[in-house]
PDB file of C-alpha atoms in Angstrom:
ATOM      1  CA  UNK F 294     -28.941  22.687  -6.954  1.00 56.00           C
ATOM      2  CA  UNK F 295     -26.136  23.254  -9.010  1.00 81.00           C
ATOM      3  CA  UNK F 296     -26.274  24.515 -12.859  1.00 91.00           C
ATOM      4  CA  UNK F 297     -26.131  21.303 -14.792  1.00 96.00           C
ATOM      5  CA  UNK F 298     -26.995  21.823 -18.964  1.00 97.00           C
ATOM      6  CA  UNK F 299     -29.141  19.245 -20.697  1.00 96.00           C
ATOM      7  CA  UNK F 300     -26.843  19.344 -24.085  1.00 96.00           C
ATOM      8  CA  UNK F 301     -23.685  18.050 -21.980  1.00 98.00           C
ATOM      9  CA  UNK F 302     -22.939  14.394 -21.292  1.00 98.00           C
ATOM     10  CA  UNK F 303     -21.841  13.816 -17.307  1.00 98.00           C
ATOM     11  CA  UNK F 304     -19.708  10.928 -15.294  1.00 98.00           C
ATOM     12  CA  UNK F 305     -20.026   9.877 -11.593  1.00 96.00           C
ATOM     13  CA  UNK F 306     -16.943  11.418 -11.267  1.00 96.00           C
ATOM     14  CA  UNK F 307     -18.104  14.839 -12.046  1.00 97.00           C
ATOM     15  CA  UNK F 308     -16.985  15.446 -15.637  1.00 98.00           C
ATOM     16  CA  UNK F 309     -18.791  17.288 -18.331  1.00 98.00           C
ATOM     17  CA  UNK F 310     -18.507  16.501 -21.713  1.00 98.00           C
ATOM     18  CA  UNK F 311     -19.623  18.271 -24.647  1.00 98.00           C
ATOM     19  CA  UNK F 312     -20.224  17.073 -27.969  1.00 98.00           C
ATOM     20  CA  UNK F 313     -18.243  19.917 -30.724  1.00 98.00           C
ATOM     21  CA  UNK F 314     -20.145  18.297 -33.379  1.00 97.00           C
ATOM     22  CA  UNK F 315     -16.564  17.657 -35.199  1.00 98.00           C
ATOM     23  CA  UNK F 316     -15.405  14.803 -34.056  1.00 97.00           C
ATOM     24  CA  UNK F 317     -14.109  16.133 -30.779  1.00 98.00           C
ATOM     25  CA  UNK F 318     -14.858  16.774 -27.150  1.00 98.00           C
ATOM     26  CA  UNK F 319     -14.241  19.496 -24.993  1.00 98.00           C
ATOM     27  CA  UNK F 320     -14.179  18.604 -20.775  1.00 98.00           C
ATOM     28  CA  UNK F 321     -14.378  20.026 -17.544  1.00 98.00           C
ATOM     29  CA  UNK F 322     -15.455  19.747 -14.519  1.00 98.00           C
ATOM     30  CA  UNK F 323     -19.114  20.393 -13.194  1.00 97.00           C
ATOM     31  CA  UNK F 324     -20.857  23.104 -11.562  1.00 96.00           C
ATOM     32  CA  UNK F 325     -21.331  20.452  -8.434  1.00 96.00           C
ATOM     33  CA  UNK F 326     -17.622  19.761  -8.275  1.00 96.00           C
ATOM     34  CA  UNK F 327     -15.917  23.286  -8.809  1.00 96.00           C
ATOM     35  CA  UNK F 328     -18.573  24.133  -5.521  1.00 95.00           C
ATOM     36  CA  UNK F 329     -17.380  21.390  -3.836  1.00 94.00           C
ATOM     37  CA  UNK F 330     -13.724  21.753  -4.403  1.00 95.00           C
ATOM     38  CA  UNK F 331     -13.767  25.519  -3.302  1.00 95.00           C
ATOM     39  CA  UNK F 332     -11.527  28.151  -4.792  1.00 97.00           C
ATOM     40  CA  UNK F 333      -9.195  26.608  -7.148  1.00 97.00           C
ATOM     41  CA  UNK F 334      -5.794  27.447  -6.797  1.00 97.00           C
ATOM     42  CA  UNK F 335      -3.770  25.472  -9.255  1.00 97.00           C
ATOM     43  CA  UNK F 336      -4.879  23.286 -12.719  1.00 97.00           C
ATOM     44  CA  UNK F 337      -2.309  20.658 -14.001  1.00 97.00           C
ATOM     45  CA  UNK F 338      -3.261  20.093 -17.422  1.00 96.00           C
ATOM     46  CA  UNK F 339      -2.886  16.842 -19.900  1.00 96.00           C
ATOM     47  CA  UNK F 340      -0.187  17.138 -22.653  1.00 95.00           C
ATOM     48  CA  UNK F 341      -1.525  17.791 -26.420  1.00 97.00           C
ATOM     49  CA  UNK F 342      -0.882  14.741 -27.925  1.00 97.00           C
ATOM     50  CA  UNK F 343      -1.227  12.268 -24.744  1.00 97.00           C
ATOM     51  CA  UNK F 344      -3.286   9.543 -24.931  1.00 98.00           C
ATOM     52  CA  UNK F 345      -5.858   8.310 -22.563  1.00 98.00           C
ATOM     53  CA  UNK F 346      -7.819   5.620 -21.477  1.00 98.00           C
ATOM     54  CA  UNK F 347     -11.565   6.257 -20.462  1.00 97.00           C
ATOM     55  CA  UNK F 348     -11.467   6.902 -16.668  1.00 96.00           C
ATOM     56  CA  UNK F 349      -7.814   7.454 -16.391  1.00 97.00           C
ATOM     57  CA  UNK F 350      -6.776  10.264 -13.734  1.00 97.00           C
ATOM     58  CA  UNK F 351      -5.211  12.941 -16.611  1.00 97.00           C
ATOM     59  CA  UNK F 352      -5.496  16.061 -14.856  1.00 97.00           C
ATOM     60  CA  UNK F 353      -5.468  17.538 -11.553  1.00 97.00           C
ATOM     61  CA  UNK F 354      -7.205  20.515 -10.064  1.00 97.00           C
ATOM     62  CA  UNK F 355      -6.415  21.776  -6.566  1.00 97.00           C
ATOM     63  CA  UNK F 356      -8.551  24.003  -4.308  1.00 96.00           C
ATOM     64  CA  UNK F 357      -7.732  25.513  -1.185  1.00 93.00           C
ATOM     65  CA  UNK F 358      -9.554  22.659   0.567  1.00 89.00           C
ATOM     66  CA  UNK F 359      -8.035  19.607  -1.702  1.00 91.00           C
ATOM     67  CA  UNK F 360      -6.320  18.404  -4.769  1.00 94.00           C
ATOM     68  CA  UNK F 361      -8.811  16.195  -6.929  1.00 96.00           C
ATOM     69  CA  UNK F 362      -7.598  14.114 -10.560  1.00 97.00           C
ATOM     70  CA  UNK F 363     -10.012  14.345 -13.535  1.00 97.00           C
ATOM     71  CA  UNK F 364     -10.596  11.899 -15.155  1.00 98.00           C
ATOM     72  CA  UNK F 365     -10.852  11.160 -19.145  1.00 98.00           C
ATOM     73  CA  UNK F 366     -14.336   9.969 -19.826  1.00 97.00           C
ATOM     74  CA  UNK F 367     -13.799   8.464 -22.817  1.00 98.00           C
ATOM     75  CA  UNK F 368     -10.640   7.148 -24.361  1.00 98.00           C
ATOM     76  CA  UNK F 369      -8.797   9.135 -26.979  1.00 98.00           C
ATOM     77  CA  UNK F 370      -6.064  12.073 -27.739  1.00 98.00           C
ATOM     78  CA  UNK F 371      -6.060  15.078 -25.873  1.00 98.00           C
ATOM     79  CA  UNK F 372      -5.560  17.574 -28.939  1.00 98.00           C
ATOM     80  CA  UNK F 373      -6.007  20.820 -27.150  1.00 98.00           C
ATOM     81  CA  UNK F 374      -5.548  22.186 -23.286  1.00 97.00           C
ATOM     82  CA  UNK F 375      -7.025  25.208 -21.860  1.00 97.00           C
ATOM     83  CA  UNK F 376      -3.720  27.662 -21.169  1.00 96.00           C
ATOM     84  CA  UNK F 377      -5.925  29.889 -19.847  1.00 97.00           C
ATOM     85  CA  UNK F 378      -6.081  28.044 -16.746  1.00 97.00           C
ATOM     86  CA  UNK F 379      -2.289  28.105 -16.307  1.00 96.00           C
ATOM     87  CA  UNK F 380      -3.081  32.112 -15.192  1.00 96.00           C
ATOM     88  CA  UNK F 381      -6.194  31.931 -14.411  1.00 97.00           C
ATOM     89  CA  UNK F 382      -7.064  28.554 -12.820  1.00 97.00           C
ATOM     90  CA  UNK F 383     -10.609  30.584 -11.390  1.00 96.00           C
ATOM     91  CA  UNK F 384     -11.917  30.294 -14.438  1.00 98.00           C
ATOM     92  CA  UNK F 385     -13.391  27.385 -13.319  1.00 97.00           C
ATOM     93  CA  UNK F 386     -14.669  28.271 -11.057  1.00 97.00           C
ATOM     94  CA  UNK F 387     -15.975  31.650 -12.395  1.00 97.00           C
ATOM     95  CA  UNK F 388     -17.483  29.669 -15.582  1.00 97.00           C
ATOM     96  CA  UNK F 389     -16.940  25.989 -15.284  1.00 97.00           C
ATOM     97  CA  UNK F 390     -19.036  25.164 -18.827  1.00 97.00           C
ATOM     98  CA  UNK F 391     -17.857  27.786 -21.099  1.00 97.00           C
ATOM     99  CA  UNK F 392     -14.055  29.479 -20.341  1.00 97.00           C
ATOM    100  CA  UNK F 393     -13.120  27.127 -17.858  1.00 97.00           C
ATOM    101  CA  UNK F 394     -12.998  24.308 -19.915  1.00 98.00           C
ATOM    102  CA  UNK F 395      -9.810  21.762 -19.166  1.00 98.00           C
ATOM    103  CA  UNK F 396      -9.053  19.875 -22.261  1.00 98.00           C
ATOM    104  CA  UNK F 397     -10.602  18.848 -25.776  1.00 98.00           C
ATOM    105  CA  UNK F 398      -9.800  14.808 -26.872  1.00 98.00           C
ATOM    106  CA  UNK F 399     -10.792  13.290 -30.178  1.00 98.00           C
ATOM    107  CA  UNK F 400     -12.337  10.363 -28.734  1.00 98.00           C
ATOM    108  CA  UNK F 401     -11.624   6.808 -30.101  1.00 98.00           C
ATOM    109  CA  UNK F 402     -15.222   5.746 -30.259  1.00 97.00           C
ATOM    110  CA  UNK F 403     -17.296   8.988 -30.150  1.00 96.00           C
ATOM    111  CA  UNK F 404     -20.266   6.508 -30.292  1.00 96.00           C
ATOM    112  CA  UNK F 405     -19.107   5.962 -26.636  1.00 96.00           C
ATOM    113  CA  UNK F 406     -20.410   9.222 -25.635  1.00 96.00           C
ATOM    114  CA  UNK F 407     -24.082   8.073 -25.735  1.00 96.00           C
ATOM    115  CA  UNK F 408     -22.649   5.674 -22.611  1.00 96.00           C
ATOM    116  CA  UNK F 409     -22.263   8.816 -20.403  1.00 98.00           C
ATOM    117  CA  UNK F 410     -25.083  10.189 -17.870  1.00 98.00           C
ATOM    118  CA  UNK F 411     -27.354  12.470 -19.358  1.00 97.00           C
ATOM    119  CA  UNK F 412     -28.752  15.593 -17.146  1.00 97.00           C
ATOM    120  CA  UNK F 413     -31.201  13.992 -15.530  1.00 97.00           C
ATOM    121  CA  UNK F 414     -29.003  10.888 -14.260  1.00 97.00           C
ATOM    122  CA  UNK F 415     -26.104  13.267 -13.108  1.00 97.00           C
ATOM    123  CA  UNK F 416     -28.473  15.066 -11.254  1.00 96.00           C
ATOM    124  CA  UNK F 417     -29.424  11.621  -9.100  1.00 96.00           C
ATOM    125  CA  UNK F 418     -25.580  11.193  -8.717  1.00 95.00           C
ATOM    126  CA  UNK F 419     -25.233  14.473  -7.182  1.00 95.00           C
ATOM    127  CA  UNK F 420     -28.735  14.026  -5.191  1.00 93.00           C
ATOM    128  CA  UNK F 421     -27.654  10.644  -4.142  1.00 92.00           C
ATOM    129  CA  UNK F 422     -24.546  12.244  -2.380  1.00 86.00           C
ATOM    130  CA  UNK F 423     -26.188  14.850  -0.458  1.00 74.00           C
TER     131      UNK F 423
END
């Protein structure tokens, strides 16, 4: 099975989020996803600044195999963007919880976080596929 972290917060749509302990978030996609999307080729990333509603496409990776939007999983500004990707859009795949990070958002509710999946229910999601 794929590497999923017990300190992250998950959606059925494959997001990770992770808690900075400031106020903030930082997202990506998941282990399970970046496997199933293949090699990715191209990451369009969400504006600094934008705001977004919780599950509201804001991103877009594409693989060889398929373009797929990523979704916000909780509502808020996006205050940074990973650049890296812009050159190096592999870095997901190559490290999908650490440098391949997509965007950070200073959620409007960060009490909304406890909503998400923890470890253990992400991993039914992605067993439930199969």
């Amino acid at each position: 099975m794929s590497d999923v972290p017990a300190d992250l917060r998950y959606t059925k749509s494959h997001e990770w989020v992770r808690n900075n302990g400031d106020g903030t978030v930082t997202v990506g996609i998941t282990d399970h996803a970046q496997e199933a999307l293949g090699d990715i080729v191209f990451v369009e990333i969400p504006e600094t600044g934008r705001e977004v509603e919780a599950e509201e496409a804001c991103a877009v990776v594409e693989s060889v195999k398929a373009a797929s939007d990523i979704y916000a999983p909780l509502a808020g500004e996006v205050i940074e963007s990973n650049d890296l990707l812009n050159d190096s859009p592999d870095a997901i795949n190559n490290s999908p919880y650490d440098e391949g990070w997509i965007f950070r958002l200073a959620p409007n509710d960060m009490a909304a976080l406890s909503g998400l999946l923890d470890a253990a229910a992400y991993r039914q999601v992605v067993e439930d596929e199969v």
